Amino acid sequence: MSAMAVHLNDARCALMLADGGVRAEPAFAWLHGDGLSVGNAAFSESRRHPRSVNNRFLSTLSTDPMRDARFSHLTSADLAAALLEDLLAEHRNREVVFVVPGFFDKPALGVLLGIAGELNVEVSALVDASVAASRRLFDGAELVNFELGLHASVLTLIDQQAELNVVKHVVLEDCGLEALRQRWLEMIAGQFVEQSRFDPLHSADVEQVTLNALSAWLSDARRGATVTAVVKYAGLEHQAELDPLMLQEAVGGIYQRIADALRALSSAGRATTVQLDASADALPGFSEYLRSRAAAELFVIDADAPLQGALARLSAVKRLGPRRLVRSLPPDQAAVTSAAAQQDSAADRPSHVLLGATARVLNGEALIIGSGSGDASRRIHLPDGLAGVSQNHCSIHQESDGCVLSDHSRYGTYLNGNRVHGSTLLRSGDVVRVGTPGVELKLIRVMADDGS
């Protein structure tokens, strides 16, 4: 029996045959008078019939009745089954490797196997998407895989030893393609109103037309030139000029959340290589943002790399059997030598840490933060009894590479809302939080003079 792989990324659920043939559909389901439509057919009606379209069934996969009144007689598993049945319609006689994103937990995997059983699909393996996509070692660097989903993005730290092994997933909710699209649509609508007095979001029909055109406009913006956006509706043509920088600024908050999470995951003094697929690299300004804000080296892979990687190492993928998730695979492509670790510029490096109205200078001697006692000159003593605070919770000190935050606690230290993985570099403007709900310390740079 020949094999195929199915990648359950809700932004683009894709099936790949062993010979390389691919079919892809987004995880959308539309409930209408004639039944249930899934994939692109449902996406094409998502703005016309928003109350009858669901696109969260993979990210909330369960057998519980859905909360949405129109879907209350169904479960998210029912919708996922309909999508899978459509994808697999012509290939039911093959064994399937399911490639699953980092937000799938054990209950969701159990539901997935149950769906496969109901569809009489022979599952040969389950494999984590990030490790399936990772096929080479990056000498001299930490490896982080980035996967863009519909409602969440996933950053995965990959250990590089004899095998490539998942260390940690960081799931960033509301940092997926849907949130990006909504911000772009709102910005573009504003430009149409300003330039032509036409609002492309004024009705469901024209909003759908605008959404359908969005991907082409983003592709044009990726090339850096001004985009001429045209919407044809009701026999009339409306036009607006879109500045690529405005498209980047519209989603800057989401890009910032991803960059902050990447920084918290990256160790101080180490180079970081971020592996991302071509669809993420195509987001206007995204790759440039990660390079500048997270000091990361980027390695762009094919959009179907998780499927290719799973099928290329099929024997290794199948070694645990069909009911256990594979989180470790051997590399099967040539290693890459990464650039040296990047250092923060002097302008980015904080000079003081601020707690309340008190600023403490940062230098080569570690400044300890916690509830314990010790040398008052090099310690920020937090009150006893604070939940989630250790005696020597974390420390901050200056090194040649930059200002380093090191976590020594079992509770976790948070940089801009993201838990630090060991140590990371700090920049002016960062906020470090310790404890629950927490004490916040701000990193600032004090200038020697006003520059005059």
Short mmCIF file of C-alpha atoms in Angstrom, two decimals:
data_model
loop_
_atom_site.label_atom_id
_atom_site.label_comp_id
_atom_site.label_asym_id
_atom_site.label_seq_id
_atom_site.Cartn_x
_atom_site.Cartn_y
_atom_site.Cartn_z
CA MET A 1 0.00 0.00 0.00
CA SER A 2 1.46 3.37 -1.04
CA ALA A 3 1.73 6.19 1.48
CA MET A 4 0.62 9.81 1.61
CA ALA A 5 0.98 12.58 4.18
CA VAL A 6 -1.63 15.06 5.39
CA HIS A 7 -0.55 18.31 7.07
CA LEU A 8 -3.29 19.61 9.38
CA ASN A 9 -2.33 23.28 9.39
CA ASP A 10 -5.67 25.10 9.52
CA ALA A 11 -4.41 27.87 7.23
CA ARG A 12 -3.61 25.29 4.56
CA CYS A 13 -4.53 21.64 5.06
CA ALA A 14 -2.50 19.82 2.45
CA LEU A 15 -2.26 16.27 1.17
CA MET A 16 0.85 15.00 -0.59
CA LEU A 17 1.20 11.69 -2.39
CA ALA A 18 4.44 9.76 -2.47
CA ASP A 19 4.92 10.84 -6.10
CA GLY A 20 4.73 14.51 -5.06
CA GLY A 21 1.18 15.40 -6.08
CA VAL A 22 -0.37 17.97 -3.70
CA ARG A 23 -3.87 19.14 -2.91
CA ALA A 24 -4.53 21.89 -0.34
CA GLU A 25 -7.64 23.42 1.25
CA PRO A 26 -8.09 25.90 4.13
CA ALA A 27 -9.92 24.66 7.25
CA PHE A 28 -13.23 26.41 6.58
CA ALA A 29 -16.71 24.86 6.81
CA TRP A 30 -19.92 26.48 5.49
CA LEU A 31 -23.31 25.23 6.67
CA HIS A 32 -26.04 26.10 4.16
CA GLY A 33 -29.41 24.94 2.91
CA ASP A 34 -27.95 22.28 0.64
CA GLY A 35 -25.64 20.81 3.27
CA LEU A 36 -22.04 21.39 4.30
CA SER A 37 -19.24 22.75 2.11
CA VAL A 38 -15.60 22.76 3.20
CA GLY A 39 -12.26 24.17 2.12
CA ASN A 40 -12.02 26.84 -0.57
CA ALA A 41 -15.75 26.62 -1.30
CA ALA A 42 -16.44 27.66 2.30
CA PHE A 43 -13.68 30.29 2.36
CA SER A 44 -15.21 31.96 -0.70
CA GLU A 45 -18.42 32.52 1.31
CA SER A 46 -16.81 33.38 4.66
CA ARG A 47 -17.55 37.11 4.48
CA ARG A 48 -20.90 36.76 2.75
CA HIS A 49 -22.20 34.32 5.37
CA PRO A 50 -19.99 34.84 8.47
CA ARG A 51 -22.49 33.31 10.89
CA SER A 52 -22.72 30.14 8.81
CA VAL A 53 -18.98 29.63 8.36
CA ASN A 54 -16.68 28.10 10.97
CA ASN A 55 -12.89 28.07 10.73
CA ARG A 56 -11.87 27.11 14.27
CA PHE A 57 -12.71 23.41 14.26
CA LEU A 58 -9.09 22.23 13.92
CA SER A 59 -7.76 24.53 16.63
CA THR A 60 -10.55 23.40 19.01
CA LEU A 61 -10.80 19.76 17.93
CA SER A 62 -13.11 17.79 20.25
CA THR A 63 -16.32 15.75 20.35
CA ASP A 64 -18.21 18.36 22.40
CA PRO A 65 -21.21 20.11 20.78
CA MET A 66 -20.17 23.41 19.24
CA ARG A 67 -21.20 26.60 21.05
CA ASP A 68 -22.27 28.40 17.88
CA ALA A 69 -26.07 28.05 17.70
CA ARG A 70 -26.09 27.23 13.99
CA PHE A 71 -23.53 24.47 14.51
CA SER A 72 -24.79 23.21 17.89
CA HIS A 73 -25.94 19.89 16.40
CA LEU A 74 -22.36 19.27 15.25
CA THR A 75 -18.95 18.93 16.87
CA SER A 76 -15.63 20.28 15.67
CA ALA A 77 -14.74 16.65 14.99
CA ASP A 78 -17.67 16.43 12.54
CA LEU A 79 -16.35 19.41 10.58
CA ALA A 80 -12.79 18.07 10.62
CA ALA A 81 -14.09 14.72 9.38
CA ALA A 82 -15.90 16.44 6.50
CA LEU A 83 -12.70 18.27 5.49
CA LEU A 84 -10.60 15.12 5.70
CA GLU A 85 -13.15 13.11 3.78
CA ASP A 86 -13.06 15.72 1.02
CA LEU A 87 -9.24 15.78 0.94
CA LEU A 88 -8.94 12.00 0.93
CA ALA A 89 -11.84 11.30 -1.42
CA GLU A 90 -9.75 9.93 -4.28
CA HIS A 91 -7.03 8.32 -2.14
CA ARG A 92 -8.79 6.20 0.47
CA ASN A 93 -6.71 3.11 -0.32
CA ARG A 94 -3.41 4.53 0.94
CA GLU A 95 -1.82 4.60 4.37
CA VAL A 96 -1.73 8.09 5.87
CA VAL A 97 0.90 9.92 7.88
CA PHE A 98 -0.71 12.79 9.78
CA VAL A 99 1.58 15.82 10.20
CA VAL A 100 0.21 17.89 13.09
CA PRO A 101 0.96 21.46 14.28
CA GLY A 102 2.29 22.33 17.73
CA PHE A 103 -1.11 23.39 19.10
CA PHE A 104 -2.48 19.82 18.86
CA ASP A 105 -2.61 18.30 22.37
CA LYS A 106 -3.15 14.66 23.34
CA PRO A 107 -6.97 14.87 23.42
CA ALA A 108 -6.96 16.41 19.93
CA LEU A 109 -4.70 13.62 18.66
CA GLY A 110 -7.10 11.08 20.11
CA VAL A 111 -10.03 12.73 18.34
CA LEU A 112 -8.04 12.75 15.09
CA LEU A 113 -7.40 9.01 15.34
CA GLY A 114 -11.10 8.50 16.06
CA ILE A 115 -12.03 10.44 12.92
CA ALA A 116 -9.61 8.35 10.87
CA GLY A 117 -11.23 5.20 12.23
CA GLU A 118 -14.70 6.43 11.28
CA LEU A 119 -13.46 7.20 7.76
CA ASN A 120 -11.73 3.80 7.50
CA VAL A 121 -8.39 5.50 6.96
CA GLU A 122 -5.28 3.49 7.82
CA VAL A 123 -3.03 5.72 9.91
CA SER A 124 0.61 4.68 9.81
CA ALA A 125 2.08 7.51 11.91
CA LEU A 126 1.63 10.86 13.63
CA VAL A 127 4.50 13.33 13.35
CA ASP A 128 5.06 16.83 14.69
CA ALA A 129 5.05 19.36 11.83
CA SER A 130 8.11 21.27 13.06
CA VAL A 131 10.36 18.22 13.22
CA ALA A 132 8.98 16.91 9.91
CA ALA A 133 9.95 20.23 8.31
CA SER A 134 13.46 20.13 9.88
CA ARG A 135 15.81 18.11 7.70
CA ARG A 136 19.26 19.54 8.33
CA LEU A 137 21.54 20.64 11.16
CA PHE A 138 22.51 24.29 11.50
CA ASP A 139 26.05 24.28 12.85
CA GLY A 140 26.78 27.02 15.34
CA ALA A 141 23.16 28.09 15.85
CA GLU A 142 19.99 27.30 17.71
CA LEU A 143 17.17 26.20 15.42
CA VAL A 144 13.64 27.55 15.77
CA ASN A 145 10.88 26.50 13.39
CA PHE A 146 8.08 28.98 12.66
CA GLU A 147 4.67 27.75 11.49
CA LEU A 148 1.94 30.18 10.50
CA GLY A 149 -1.54 28.87 11.23
CA LEU A 150 -4.97 30.36 10.71
CA HIS A 151 -5.53 31.52 14.30
CA ALA A 152 -2.14 30.96 15.92
CA SER A 153 1.53 30.88 15.08
CA VAL A 154 3.85 28.28 16.58
CA LEU A 155 7.54 28.75 17.41
CA THR A 156 9.32 25.46 18.10
CA LEU A 157 12.81 25.16 19.57
CA ILE A 158 14.56 22.19 17.94
CA ASP A 159 17.45 20.40 19.65
CA GLN A 160 20.18 19.41 17.18
CA GLN A 161 22.03 16.32 18.24
CA ALA A 162 22.15 12.99 16.41
CA GLU A 163 18.49 13.66 15.69
CA LEU A 164 16.36 16.79 15.40
CA ASN A 165 14.17 16.81 18.48
CA VAL A 166 11.33 19.06 19.67
CA VAL A 167 12.34 20.87 22.87
CA LYS A 168 9.52 23.36 23.31
CA HIS A 169 6.48 24.72 21.50
CA VAL A 170 5.38 28.33 21.98
CA VAL A 171 1.83 28.85 20.68
CA LEU A 172 0.95 32.48 19.96
CA GLU A 173 -2.82 32.83 19.89
CA ASP A 174 -4.35 35.51 17.65
CA CYS A 175 -1.09 35.77 15.71
CA GLY A 176 -2.26 33.77 12.73
CA LEU A 177 -3.35 34.47 9.18
CA GLU A 178 -6.91 35.46 10.11
CA ALA A 179 -5.76 38.26 12.43
CA LEU A 180 -3.32 39.49 9.79
CA ARG A 181 -6.00 39.49 7.10
CA GLN A 182 -8.43 41.43 9.26
CA ARG A 183 -5.91 44.17 10.02
CA TRP A 184 -4.94 44.44 6.37
CA LEU A 185 -8.57 44.62 5.25
CA GLU A 186 -9.31 47.41 7.72
CA MET A 187 -6.25 49.39 6.63
CA ILE A 188 -7.02 48.90 2.93
CA ALA A 189 -10.65 49.90 3.45
CA GLY A 190 -9.43 53.11 5.06
CA GLN A 191 -7.28 53.86 2.03
CA PHE A 192 -10.17 53.25 -0.37
CA VAL A 193 -12.42 55.58 1.62
CA GLU A 194 -9.74 58.26 1.78
CA GLN A 195 -8.78 58.07 -1.90
CA SER A 196 -12.04 57.19 -3.66
CA ARG A 197 -14.84 57.60 -1.08
CA PHE A 198 -15.65 53.93 -1.60
CA ASP A 199 -15.84 51.59 1.41
CA PRO A 200 -15.04 48.00 0.38
CA LEU A 201 -16.33 46.73 3.74
CA HIS A 202 -19.75 48.37 3.45
CA SER A 203 -21.49 45.12 2.44
CA ALA A 204 -20.82 41.41 2.74
CA ASP A 205 -20.57 40.88 -1.02
CA VAL A 206 -17.96 43.55 -1.65
CA GLU A 207 -16.05 42.54 1.48
CA GLN A 208 -15.77 39.03 0.03
CA VAL A 209 -14.52 40.47 -3.27
CA THR A 210 -11.89 42.48 -1.37
CA LEU A 211 -10.78 39.45 0.66
CA ASN A 212 -10.46 37.36 -2.51
CA ALA A 213 -8.15 40.01 -4.01
CA LEU A 214 -6.01 40.44 -0.89
CA SER A 215 -3.44 37.71 -1.58
CA ALA A 216 -2.57 39.19 -4.98
CA TRP A 217 -2.14 42.68 -3.47
CA LEU A 218 0.13 41.28 -0.74
CA SER A 219 2.19 39.48 -3.35
CA ASP A 220 2.65 42.75 -5.23
CA ALA A 221 3.56 44.56 -1.99
CA ARG A 222 6.23 41.96 -1.25
CA ARG A 223 8.16 43.30 -4.24
CA GLY A 224 8.36 46.71 -2.56
CA ALA A 225 6.52 48.89 -5.07
CA THR A 226 3.28 50.81 -4.53
CA VAL A 227 0.29 48.52 -5.13
CA THR A 228 -2.64 49.62 -7.26
CA ALA A 229 -5.64 47.90 -5.65
CA VAL A 230 -8.76 47.64 -7.79
CA VAL A 231 -12.19 46.48 -6.64
CA LYS A 232 -14.90 45.90 -9.24
CA TYR A 233 -18.40 45.89 -7.84
CA ALA A 234 -21.89 46.53 -9.23
CA GLY A 235 -20.49 47.48 -12.63
CA LEU A 236 -18.14 50.10 -11.20
CA GLU A 237 -14.38 50.04 -10.69
CA HIS A 238 -12.78 51.55 -7.58
CA GLN A 239 -9.07 52.07 -7.05
CA ALA A 240 -6.62 52.89 -4.26
CA GLU A 241 -2.83 53.12 -4.09
CA LEU A 242 -1.36 51.06 -1.23
CA ASP A 243 2.02 51.82 0.30
CA PRO A 244 3.83 48.56 1.28
CA LEU A 245 5.09 50.26 4.45
CA MET A 246 1.50 50.90 5.53
CA LEU A 247 0.71 47.21 5.04
CA GLN A 248 3.62 46.36 7.34
CA GLU A 249 2.61 48.96 9.92
CA ALA A 250 -0.96 47.64 9.99
CA VAL A 251 0.25 44.30 11.36
CA GLY A 252 3.24 45.61 13.32
CA GLY A 253 1.70 44.61 16.65
CA ILE A 254 1.41 40.98 15.55
CA TYR A 255 4.92 40.96 14.10
CA GLN A 256 6.18 42.42 17.39
CA ARG A 257 4.53 39.65 19.45
CA ILE A 258 6.21 37.02 17.28
CA ALA A 259 9.60 38.73 17.47
CA ASP A 260 9.33 39.10 21.27
CA ALA A 261 8.46 35.41 21.66
CA LEU A 262 11.40 34.48 19.45
CA ARG A 263 13.77 36.60 21.52
CA ALA A 264 12.56 34.96 24.74
CA LEU A 265 13.19 31.54 23.19
CA SER A 266 16.69 32.42 21.93
CA SER A 267 19.69 31.98 24.21
CA ALA A 268 22.06 34.88 24.86
CA GLY A 269 25.38 34.54 23.09
CA ARG A 270 24.05 32.06 20.49
CA ALA A 271 23.11 32.63 16.88
CA THR A 272 19.49 31.78 16.10
CA THR A 273 18.32 30.38 12.78
CA VAL A 274 14.60 30.61 12.14
CA GLN A 275 13.21 28.12 9.68
CA LEU A 276 10.04 29.38 8.01
CA ASP A 277 8.17 28.36 4.92
CA ALA A 278 7.67 30.39 1.77
CA SER A 279 4.13 31.46 2.72
CA ALA A 280 5.39 33.13 5.91
CA ASP A 281 8.36 34.64 4.10
CA ALA A 282 5.88 36.19 1.62
CA LEU A 283 4.16 38.25 4.31
CA PRO A 284 5.01 41.90 3.60
CA GLY A 285 7.98 42.95 5.73
CA PHE A 286 7.82 39.91 8.01
CA SER A 287 11.25 38.42 7.29
CA GLU A 288 12.90 41.83 7.48
CA TYR A 289 11.17 42.46 10.81
CA LEU A 290 12.49 39.22 12.34
CA ARG A 291 15.99 39.95 11.13
CA SER A 292 16.03 43.43 12.65
CA ARG A 293 13.98 42.97 15.83
CA ALA A 294 15.00 39.44 16.80
CA ALA A 295 18.52 39.43 15.28
CA ALA A 296 17.68 36.13 13.61
CA GLU A 297 19.12 34.44 10.56
CA LEU A 298 16.34 33.10 8.33
CA PHE A 299 16.23 29.89 6.33
CA VAL A 300 13.26 29.69 3.95
CA ILE A 301 11.83 26.26 3.12
CA ASP A 302 9.13 25.06 0.76
CA ALA A 303 5.50 25.51 1.81
CA ASP A 304 5.15 21.71 1.72
CA ALA A 305 8.38 20.98 3.61
CA PRO A 306 6.58 19.20 6.51
CA LEU A 307 4.95 16.81 4.02
CA GLN A 308 8.16 16.31 2.06
CA GLY A 309 10.16 15.70 5.23
CA ALA A 310 7.66 13.16 6.56
CA LEU A 311 7.52 11.13 3.36
CA ALA A 312 11.29 11.27 2.76
CA ARG A 313 11.93 9.71 6.20
CA LEU A 314 8.91 7.43 6.23
CA SER A 315 10.60 4.48 7.94
CA ALA A 316 11.81 6.71 10.79
CA VAL A 317 8.41 8.40 11.04
CA LYS A 318 6.65 5.02 11.38
CA ARG A 319 8.95 3.57 14.04
CA LEU A 320 6.69 4.45 17.00
CA GLY A 321 3.54 3.11 15.42
CA PRO A 322 0.30 4.89 14.56
CA ARG A 323 -0.75 6.07 18.03
CA ARG A 324 2.34 7.86 19.33
CA LEU A 325 3.45 11.29 18.18
CA VAL A 326 6.92 11.36 16.59
CA ARG A 327 8.86 14.37 17.93
CA SER A 328 12.37 13.36 16.84
CA LEU A 329 13.77 12.53 13.38
CA PRO A 330 17.25 12.16 11.88
CA PRO A 331 18.48 14.83 9.46
CA ASP A 332 18.56 13.72 5.84
CA GLN A 333 19.98 16.82 4.13
CA ALA A 334 23.35 18.56 4.21
CA ALA A 335 24.17 20.70 7.25
CA VAL A 336 24.35 24.49 7.04
CA THR A 337 26.95 26.62 8.81
CA SER A 338 25.29 29.62 10.43
CA ALA A 339 26.68 33.10 10.90
CA ALA A 340 28.17 34.16 14.22
CA ALA A 341 25.86 35.30 17.00
CA GLN A 342 24.75 38.87 16.49
CA GLN A 343 25.39 41.50 19.12
CA ASP A 344 22.98 44.21 20.16
CA SER A 345 24.05 47.71 19.18
CA ALA A 346 25.07 50.16 21.87
CA ALA A 347 21.95 52.22 21.17
CA ASP A 348 19.71 49.23 21.98
CA ARG A 349 21.54 48.19 25.14
CA PRO A 350 19.88 49.23 28.44
CA SER A 351 21.98 50.90 31.11
CA HIS A 352 19.52 50.67 34.05
CA VAL A 353 16.65 48.58 35.31
CA LEU A 354 13.69 50.54 36.69
CA LEU A 355 11.44 49.28 39.51
CA GLY A 356 8.86 51.84 40.48
CA ALA A 357 10.74 55.13 40.78
CA THR A 358 14.14 53.55 41.46
CA ALA A 359 16.71 52.88 38.72
CA ARG A 360 19.59 50.46 39.28
CA VAL A 361 22.68 50.58 37.11
CA LEU A 362 23.62 47.52 35.06
CA ASN A 363 27.25 46.48 34.68
CA GLY A 364 29.40 43.38 34.42
CA GLU A 365 28.43 42.27 37.94
CA ALA A 366 25.15 40.40 38.06
CA LEU A 367 22.15 42.21 39.51
CA ILE A 368 20.10 39.55 41.34
CA ILE A 369 16.31 39.87 41.47
CA GLY A 370 14.32 37.81 43.96
CA SER A 371 12.99 37.48 47.47
CA GLY A 372 16.27 36.42 49.11
CA SER A 373 18.66 38.58 51.12
CA GLY A 374 22.23 39.44 50.19
CA ASP A 375 24.41 42.30 49.04
CA ALA A 376 21.93 45.16 48.77
CA SER A 377 24.08 46.96 46.19
CA ARG A 378 23.70 44.16 43.64
CA ARG A 379 20.24 42.89 44.49
CA ILE A 380 16.66 43.96 43.92
CA HIS A 381 14.86 42.55 46.93
CA LEU A 382 11.22 41.73 46.26
CA PRO A 383 8.81 41.47 49.21
CA ASP A 384 8.41 38.10 50.86
CA GLY A 385 5.22 36.24 50.12
CA LEU A 386 4.93 37.14 46.44
CA ALA A 387 3.56 34.14 44.54
CA GLY A 388 5.91 32.56 42.02
CA VAL A 389 9.08 34.36 43.14
CA SER A 390 12.27 32.50 44.06
CA GLN A 391 14.98 33.81 46.38
CA ASN A 392 17.40 34.20 43.46
CA HIS A 393 14.78 34.38 40.73
CA CYS A 394 16.75 35.89 37.86
CA SER A 395 19.77 38.07 37.15
CA ILE A 396 20.76 40.81 34.72
CA HIS A 397 24.28 41.79 33.75
CA GLN A 398 26.26 43.31 30.91
CA GLU A 399 28.43 41.16 28.63
CA SER A 400 30.34 41.90 25.46
CA ASP A 401 27.40 40.62 23.38
CA GLY A 402 24.84 42.72 25.23
CA CYS A 403 22.72 42.90 28.37
CA VAL A 404 21.82 39.37 29.47
CA LEU A 405 18.77 38.23 31.42
CA SER A 406 19.18 34.78 33.01
CA ASP A 407 16.33 32.84 34.61
CA HIS A 408 17.28 30.79 37.72
CA SER A 409 13.77 29.99 38.95
CA ARG A 410 11.38 27.10 38.65
CA TYR A 411 8.47 29.48 38.17
CA GLY A 412 9.70 31.30 35.08
CA THR A 413 10.82 34.80 34.15
CA TYR A 414 8.91 36.64 31.42
CA LEU A 415 10.21 39.02 28.76
CA ASN A 416 7.47 41.18 27.24
CA GLY A 417 4.95 38.52 28.28
CA ASN A 418 6.94 35.51 26.99
CA ARG A 419 8.65 32.98 29.23
CA VAL A 420 12.43 33.07 28.88
CA HIS A 421 14.14 29.83 27.90
CA GLY A 422 17.29 29.99 30.03
CA SER A 423 18.77 33.34 29.04
CA THR A 424 18.24 36.06 26.47
CA LEU A 425 19.49 39.50 25.46
CA LEU A 426 17.63 42.58 26.71
CA ARG A 427 16.99 45.86 24.93
CA SER A 428 15.92 49.30 26.05
CA GLY A 429 12.15 49.38 26.38
CA ASP A 430 11.81 45.73 27.39
CA VAL A 431 9.66 44.72 30.35
CA VAL A 432 10.69 41.81 32.59
CA ARG A 433 8.05 40.23 34.82
CA VAL A 434 8.60 37.90 37.78
CA GLY A 435 5.93 36.29 39.93
CA THR A 436 2.14 35.97 39.66
CA PRO A 437 0.41 38.29 38.88
CA GLY A 438 3.87 39.72 38.95
CA VAL A 439 6.27 42.57 39.51
CA GLU A 440 7.40 44.40 36.38
CA LEU A 441 10.86 45.83 35.82
CA LYS A 442 11.51 48.14 32.90
CA LEU A 443 14.79 48.28 31.01
CA ILE A 444 15.89 51.82 30.16
CA ARG A 445 18.90 53.56 28.70
CA VAL A 446 20.10 56.69 30.52
CA MET A 447 21.95 59.12 28.25
CA ALA A 448 25.06 60.84 29.56
CA ASP A 449 23.86 64.15 28.10
CA ASP A 450 21.06 65.50 25.96
CA GLY A 451 23.14 65.33 22.79
CA SER A 452 23.39 69.10 22.35
#
